[in-house]
PDB file of C-alpha atoms in Angstrom:
ATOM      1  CA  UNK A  64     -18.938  -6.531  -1.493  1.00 80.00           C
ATOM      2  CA  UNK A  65     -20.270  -6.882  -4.951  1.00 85.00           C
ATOM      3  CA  UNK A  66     -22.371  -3.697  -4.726  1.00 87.00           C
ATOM      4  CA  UNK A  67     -19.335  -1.516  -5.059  1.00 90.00           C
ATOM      5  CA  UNK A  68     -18.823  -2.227  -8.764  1.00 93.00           C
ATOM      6  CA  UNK A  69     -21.545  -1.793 -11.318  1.00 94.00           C
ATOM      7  CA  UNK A  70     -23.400  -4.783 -12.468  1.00 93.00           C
ATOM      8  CA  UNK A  71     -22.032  -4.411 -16.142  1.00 93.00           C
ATOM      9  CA  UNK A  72     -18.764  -4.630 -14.905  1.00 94.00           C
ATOM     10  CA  UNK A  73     -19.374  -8.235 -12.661  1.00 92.00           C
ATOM     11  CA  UNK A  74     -20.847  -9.719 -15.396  1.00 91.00           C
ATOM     12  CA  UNK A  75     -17.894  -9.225 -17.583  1.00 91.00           C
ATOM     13  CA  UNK A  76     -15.409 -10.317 -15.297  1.00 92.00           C
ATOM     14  CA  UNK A  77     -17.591 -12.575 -12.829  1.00 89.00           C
ATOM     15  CA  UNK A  78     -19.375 -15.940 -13.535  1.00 86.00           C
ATOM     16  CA  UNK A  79     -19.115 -17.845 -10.085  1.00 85.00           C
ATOM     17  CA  UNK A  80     -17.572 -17.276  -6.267  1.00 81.00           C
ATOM     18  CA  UNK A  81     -16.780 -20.831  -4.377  1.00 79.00           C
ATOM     19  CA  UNK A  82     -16.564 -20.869  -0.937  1.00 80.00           C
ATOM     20  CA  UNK A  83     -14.327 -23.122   0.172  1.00 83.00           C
ATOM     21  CA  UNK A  84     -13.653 -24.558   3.876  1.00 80.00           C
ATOM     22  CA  UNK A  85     -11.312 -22.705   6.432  1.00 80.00           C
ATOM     23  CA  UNK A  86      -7.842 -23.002   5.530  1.00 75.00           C
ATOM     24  CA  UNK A  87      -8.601 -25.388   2.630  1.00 74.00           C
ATOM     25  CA  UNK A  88      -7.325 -23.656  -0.441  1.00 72.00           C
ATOM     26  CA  UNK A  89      -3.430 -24.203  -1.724  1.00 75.00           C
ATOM     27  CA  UNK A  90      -1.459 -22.800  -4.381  1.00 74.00           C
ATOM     28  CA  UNK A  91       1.742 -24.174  -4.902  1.00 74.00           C
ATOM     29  CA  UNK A  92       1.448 -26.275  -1.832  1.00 75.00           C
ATOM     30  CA  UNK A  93       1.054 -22.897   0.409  1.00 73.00           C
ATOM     31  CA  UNK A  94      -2.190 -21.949   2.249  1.00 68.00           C
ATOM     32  CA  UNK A  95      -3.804 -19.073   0.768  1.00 70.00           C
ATOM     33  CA  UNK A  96      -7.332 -17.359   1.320  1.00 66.00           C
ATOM     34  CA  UNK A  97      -7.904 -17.220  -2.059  1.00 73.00           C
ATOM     35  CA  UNK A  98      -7.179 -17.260  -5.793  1.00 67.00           C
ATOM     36  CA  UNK A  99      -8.235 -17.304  -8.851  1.00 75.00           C
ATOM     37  CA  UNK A 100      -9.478 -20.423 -10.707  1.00 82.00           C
ATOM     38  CA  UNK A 101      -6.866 -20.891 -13.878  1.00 78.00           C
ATOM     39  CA  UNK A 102      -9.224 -22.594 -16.299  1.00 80.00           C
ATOM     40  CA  UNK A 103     -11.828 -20.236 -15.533  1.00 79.00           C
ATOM     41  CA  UNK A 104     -10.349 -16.965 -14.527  1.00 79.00           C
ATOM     42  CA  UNK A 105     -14.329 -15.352 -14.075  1.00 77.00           C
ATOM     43  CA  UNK A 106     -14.446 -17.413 -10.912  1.00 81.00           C
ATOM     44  CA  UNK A 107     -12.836 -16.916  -7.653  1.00 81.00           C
ATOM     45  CA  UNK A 108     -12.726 -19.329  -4.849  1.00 76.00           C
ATOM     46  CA  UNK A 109     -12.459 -17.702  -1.220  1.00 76.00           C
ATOM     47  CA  UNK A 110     -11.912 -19.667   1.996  1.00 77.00           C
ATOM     48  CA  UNK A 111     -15.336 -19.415   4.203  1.00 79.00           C
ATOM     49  CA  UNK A 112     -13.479 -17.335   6.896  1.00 74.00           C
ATOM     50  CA  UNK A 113     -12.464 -14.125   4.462  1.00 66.00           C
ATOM     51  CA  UNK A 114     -16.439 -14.342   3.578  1.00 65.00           C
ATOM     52  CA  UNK A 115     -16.742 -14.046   7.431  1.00 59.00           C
ATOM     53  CA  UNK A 116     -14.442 -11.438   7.403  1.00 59.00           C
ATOM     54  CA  UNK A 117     -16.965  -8.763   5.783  1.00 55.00           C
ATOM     55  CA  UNK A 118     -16.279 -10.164   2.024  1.00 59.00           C
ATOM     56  CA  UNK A 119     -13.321  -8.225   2.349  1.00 69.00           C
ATOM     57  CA  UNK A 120     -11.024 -10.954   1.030  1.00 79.00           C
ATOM     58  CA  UNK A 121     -13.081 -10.693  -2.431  1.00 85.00           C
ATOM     59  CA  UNK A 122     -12.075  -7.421  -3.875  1.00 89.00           C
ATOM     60  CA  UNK A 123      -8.522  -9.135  -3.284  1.00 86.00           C
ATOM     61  CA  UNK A 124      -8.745 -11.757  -5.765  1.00 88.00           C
ATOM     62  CA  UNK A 125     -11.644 -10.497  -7.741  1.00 90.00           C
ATOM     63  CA  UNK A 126      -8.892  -7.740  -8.751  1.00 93.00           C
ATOM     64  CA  UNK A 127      -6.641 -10.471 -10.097  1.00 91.00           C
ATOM     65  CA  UNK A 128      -9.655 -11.845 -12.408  1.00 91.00           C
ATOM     66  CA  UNK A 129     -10.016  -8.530 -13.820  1.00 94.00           C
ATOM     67  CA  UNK A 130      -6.502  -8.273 -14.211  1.00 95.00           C
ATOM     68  CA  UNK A 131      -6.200 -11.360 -15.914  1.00 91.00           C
ATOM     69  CA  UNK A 132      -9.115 -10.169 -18.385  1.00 91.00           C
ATOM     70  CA  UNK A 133      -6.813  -6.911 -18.987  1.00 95.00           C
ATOM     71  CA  UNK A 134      -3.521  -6.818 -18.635  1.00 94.00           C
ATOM     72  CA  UNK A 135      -2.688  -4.904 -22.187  1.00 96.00           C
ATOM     73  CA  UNK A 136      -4.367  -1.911 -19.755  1.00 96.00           C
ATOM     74  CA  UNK A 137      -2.888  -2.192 -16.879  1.00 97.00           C
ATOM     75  CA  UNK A 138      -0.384   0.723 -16.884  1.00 98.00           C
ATOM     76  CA  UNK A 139       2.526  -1.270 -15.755  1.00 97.00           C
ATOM     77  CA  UNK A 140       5.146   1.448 -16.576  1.00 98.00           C
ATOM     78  CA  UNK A 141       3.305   3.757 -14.443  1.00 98.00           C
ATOM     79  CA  UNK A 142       3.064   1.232 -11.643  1.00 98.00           C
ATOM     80  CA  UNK A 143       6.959   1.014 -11.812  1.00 98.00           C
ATOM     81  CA  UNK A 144       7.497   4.242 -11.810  1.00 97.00           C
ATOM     82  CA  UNK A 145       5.825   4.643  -8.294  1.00 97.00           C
ATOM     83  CA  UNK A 146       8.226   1.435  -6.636  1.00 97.00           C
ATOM     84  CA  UNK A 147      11.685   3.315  -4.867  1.00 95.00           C
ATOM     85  CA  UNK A 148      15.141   2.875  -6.741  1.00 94.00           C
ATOM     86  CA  UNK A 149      16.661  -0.724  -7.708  1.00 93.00           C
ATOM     87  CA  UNK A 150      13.519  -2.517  -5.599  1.00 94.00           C
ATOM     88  CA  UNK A 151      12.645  -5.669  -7.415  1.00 93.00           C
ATOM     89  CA  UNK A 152       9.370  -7.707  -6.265  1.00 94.00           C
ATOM     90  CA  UNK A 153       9.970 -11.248  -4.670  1.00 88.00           C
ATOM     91  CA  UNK A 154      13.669 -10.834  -3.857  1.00 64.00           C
ATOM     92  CA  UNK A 155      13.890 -11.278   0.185  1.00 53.00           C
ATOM     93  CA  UNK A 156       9.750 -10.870  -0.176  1.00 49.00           C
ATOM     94  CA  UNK A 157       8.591 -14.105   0.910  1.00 55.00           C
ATOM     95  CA  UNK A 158       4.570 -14.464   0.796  1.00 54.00           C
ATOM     96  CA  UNK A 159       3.810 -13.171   4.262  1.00 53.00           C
ATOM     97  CA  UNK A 160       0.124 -13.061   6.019  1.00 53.00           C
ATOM     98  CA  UNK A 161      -1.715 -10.072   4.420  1.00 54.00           C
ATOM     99  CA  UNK A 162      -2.084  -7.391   7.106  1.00 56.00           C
ATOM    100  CA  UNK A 163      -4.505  -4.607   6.217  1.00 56.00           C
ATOM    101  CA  UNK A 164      -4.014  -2.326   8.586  1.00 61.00           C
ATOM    102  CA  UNK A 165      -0.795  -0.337   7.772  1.00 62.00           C
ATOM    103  CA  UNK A 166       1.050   0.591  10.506  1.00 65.00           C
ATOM    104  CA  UNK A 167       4.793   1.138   9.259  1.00 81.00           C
ATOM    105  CA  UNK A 168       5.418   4.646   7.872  1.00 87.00           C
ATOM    106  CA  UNK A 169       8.413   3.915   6.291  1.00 88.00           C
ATOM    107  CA  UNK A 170       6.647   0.699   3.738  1.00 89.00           C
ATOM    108  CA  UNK A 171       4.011   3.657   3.676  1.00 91.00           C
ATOM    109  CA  UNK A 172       6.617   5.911   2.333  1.00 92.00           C
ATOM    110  CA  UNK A 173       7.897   3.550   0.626  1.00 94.00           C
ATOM    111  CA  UNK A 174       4.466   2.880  -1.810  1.00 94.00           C
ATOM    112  CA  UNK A 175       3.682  -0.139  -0.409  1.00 93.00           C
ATOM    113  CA  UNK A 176       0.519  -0.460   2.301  1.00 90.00           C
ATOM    114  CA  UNK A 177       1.732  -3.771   3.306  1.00 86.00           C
ATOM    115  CA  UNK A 178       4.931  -6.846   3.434  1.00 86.00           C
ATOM    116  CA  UNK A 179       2.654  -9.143   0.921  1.00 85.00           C
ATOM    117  CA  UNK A 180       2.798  -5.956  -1.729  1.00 90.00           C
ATOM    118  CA  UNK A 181       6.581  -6.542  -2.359  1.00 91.00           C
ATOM    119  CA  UNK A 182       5.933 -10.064  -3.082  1.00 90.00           C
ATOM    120  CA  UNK A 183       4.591  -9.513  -7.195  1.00 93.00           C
ATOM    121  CA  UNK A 184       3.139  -6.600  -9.178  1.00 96.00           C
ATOM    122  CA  UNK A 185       0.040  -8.693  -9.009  1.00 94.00           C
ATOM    123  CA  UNK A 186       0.082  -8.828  -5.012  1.00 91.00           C
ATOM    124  CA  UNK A 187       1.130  -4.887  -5.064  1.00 95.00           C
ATOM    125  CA  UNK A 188      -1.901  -4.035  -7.273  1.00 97.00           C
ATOM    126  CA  UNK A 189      -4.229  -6.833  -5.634  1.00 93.00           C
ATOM    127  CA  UNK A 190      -3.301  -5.110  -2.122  1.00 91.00           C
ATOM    128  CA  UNK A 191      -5.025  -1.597  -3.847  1.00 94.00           C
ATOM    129  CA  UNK A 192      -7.444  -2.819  -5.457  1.00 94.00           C
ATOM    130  CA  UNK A 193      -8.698  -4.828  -1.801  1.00 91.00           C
ATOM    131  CA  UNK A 194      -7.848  -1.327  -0.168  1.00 91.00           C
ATOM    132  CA  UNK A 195      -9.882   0.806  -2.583  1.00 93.00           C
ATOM    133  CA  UNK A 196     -13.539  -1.598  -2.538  1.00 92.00           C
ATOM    134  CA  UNK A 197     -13.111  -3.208   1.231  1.00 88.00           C
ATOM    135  CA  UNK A 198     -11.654   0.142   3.221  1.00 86.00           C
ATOM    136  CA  UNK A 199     -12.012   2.794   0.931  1.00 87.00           C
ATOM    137  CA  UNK A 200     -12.367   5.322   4.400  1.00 86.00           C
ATOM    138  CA  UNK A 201      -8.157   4.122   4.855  1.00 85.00           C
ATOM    139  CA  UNK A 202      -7.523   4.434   1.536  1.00 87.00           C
ATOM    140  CA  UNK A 203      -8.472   7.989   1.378  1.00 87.00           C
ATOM    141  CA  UNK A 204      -6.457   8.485   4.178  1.00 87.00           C
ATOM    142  CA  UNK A 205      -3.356   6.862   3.150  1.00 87.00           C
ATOM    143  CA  UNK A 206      -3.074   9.124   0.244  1.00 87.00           C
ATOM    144  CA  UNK A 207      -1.443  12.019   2.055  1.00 89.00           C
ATOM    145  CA  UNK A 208       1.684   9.354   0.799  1.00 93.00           C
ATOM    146  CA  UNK A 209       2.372  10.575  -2.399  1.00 95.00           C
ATOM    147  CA  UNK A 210       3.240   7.336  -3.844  1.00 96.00           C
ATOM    148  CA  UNK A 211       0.098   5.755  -2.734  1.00 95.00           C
ATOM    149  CA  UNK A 212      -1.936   8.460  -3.356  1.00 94.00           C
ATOM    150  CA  UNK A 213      -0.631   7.455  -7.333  1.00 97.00           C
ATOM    151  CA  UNK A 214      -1.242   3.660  -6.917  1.00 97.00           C
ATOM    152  CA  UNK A 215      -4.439   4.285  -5.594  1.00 96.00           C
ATOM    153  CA  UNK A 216      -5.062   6.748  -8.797  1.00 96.00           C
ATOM    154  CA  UNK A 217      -3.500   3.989 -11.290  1.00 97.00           C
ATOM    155  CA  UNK A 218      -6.186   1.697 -10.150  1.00 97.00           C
ATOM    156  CA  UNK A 219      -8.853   3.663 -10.143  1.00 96.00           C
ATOM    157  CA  UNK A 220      -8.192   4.446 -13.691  1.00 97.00           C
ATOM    158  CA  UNK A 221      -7.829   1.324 -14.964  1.00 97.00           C
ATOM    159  CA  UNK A 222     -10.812  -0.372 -13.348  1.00 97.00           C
ATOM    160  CA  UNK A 223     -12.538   3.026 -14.310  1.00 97.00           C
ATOM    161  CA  UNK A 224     -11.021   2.515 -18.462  1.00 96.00           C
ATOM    162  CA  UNK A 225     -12.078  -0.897 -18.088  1.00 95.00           C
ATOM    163  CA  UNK A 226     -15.477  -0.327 -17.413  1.00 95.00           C
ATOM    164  CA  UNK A 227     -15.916   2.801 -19.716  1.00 93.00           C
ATOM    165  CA  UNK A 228     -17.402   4.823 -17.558  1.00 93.00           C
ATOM    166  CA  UNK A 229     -16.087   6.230 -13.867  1.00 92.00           C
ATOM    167  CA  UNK A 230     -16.909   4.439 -10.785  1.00 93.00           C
ATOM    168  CA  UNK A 231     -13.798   3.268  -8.985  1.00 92.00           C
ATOM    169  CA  UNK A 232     -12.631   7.190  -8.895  1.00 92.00           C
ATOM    170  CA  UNK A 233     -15.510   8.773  -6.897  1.00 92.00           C
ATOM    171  CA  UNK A 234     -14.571   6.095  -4.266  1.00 90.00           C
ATOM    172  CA  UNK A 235     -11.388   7.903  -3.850  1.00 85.00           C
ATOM    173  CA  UNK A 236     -12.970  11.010  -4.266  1.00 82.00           C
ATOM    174  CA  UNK A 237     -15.879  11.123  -1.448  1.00 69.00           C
TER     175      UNK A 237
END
């Protein structure tokens, strides 16, 4: 997983990954795989079985770290831009299981790859960003949407600005 980033860029936004024990980690008394540790937002903590998973479950919460580090950059006007008319994240968007492997045309349409997107801008971008490293081969495919196809852009450029140099884009690209 880490080789998909340049080793510039992990050392800015990376100091430690825990592993913690299957379904061990809780945020606000609700199972998650992973998060981000407050204090310390250069360290992520994964449960064992996302690691088992093909270290997919990393570029999910690695992207909130970096996040964290730059959210004056993140272009969060864009971002809204791309959501459909009057949708607000959270309401009637209860945390569901994350489910990679989009299916419904009409949440496609919609600019959203999966239910967990709607739940924050955070999850939403998180849900990209996890798309873009861990199944960059989908993600290329999903952007015959047209409002993917932008998310997907948005977050290549801004892990792209963060870094200072382009990396993120030729993923997309290939």
């Amino acid at each position: 997983a880490l080789q998909k980033y340049p080793p510039q860029f992990l050392n800015r936004h990376l100091e430690a990954i825990i592993v913690a024990g299957k379904d061990s980690i809780y945020l606000k008394n609700q199972l998650v795989g992973g998060l981000v540790i407050e204090e310390n937002p250069r360290r992520v903590m994964l449960d064992e079985e996302l690691l088992d998973n093909g270290h997919t479950g990393f570029h999910h919460e690695f992207s909130s770290a970096v996040l964290r580090h730059h959210t004056d950059e993140f272009p969060l006007k864009e971002w809204y831009a791309t959501l459909p008319e009057n949708f607000r994240y959270g309401e009637g968007n209860e945390r569901r299981e994350v489910n990679f492997r989009p299916q419904n045309t009409s949440l496609l349409r919609e600019g959203f790859i999966c239910p967990y997107g709607k739940t924050s801008c955070e999850e939403d971008f998180n849900t990209f960003a996890h798309m873009l490293f861990a199944r960059t081969d989908i993600a290329r495919k999903l952007t015959d949407f047209p409002k993917l196809r932008r998310k997907f852009e948005l977050v290549a450029e801004y892990y792209d600005k963060i870094n200072g140099s382009v990396f993120a884009r030729k993923l997309l690209d290939k």
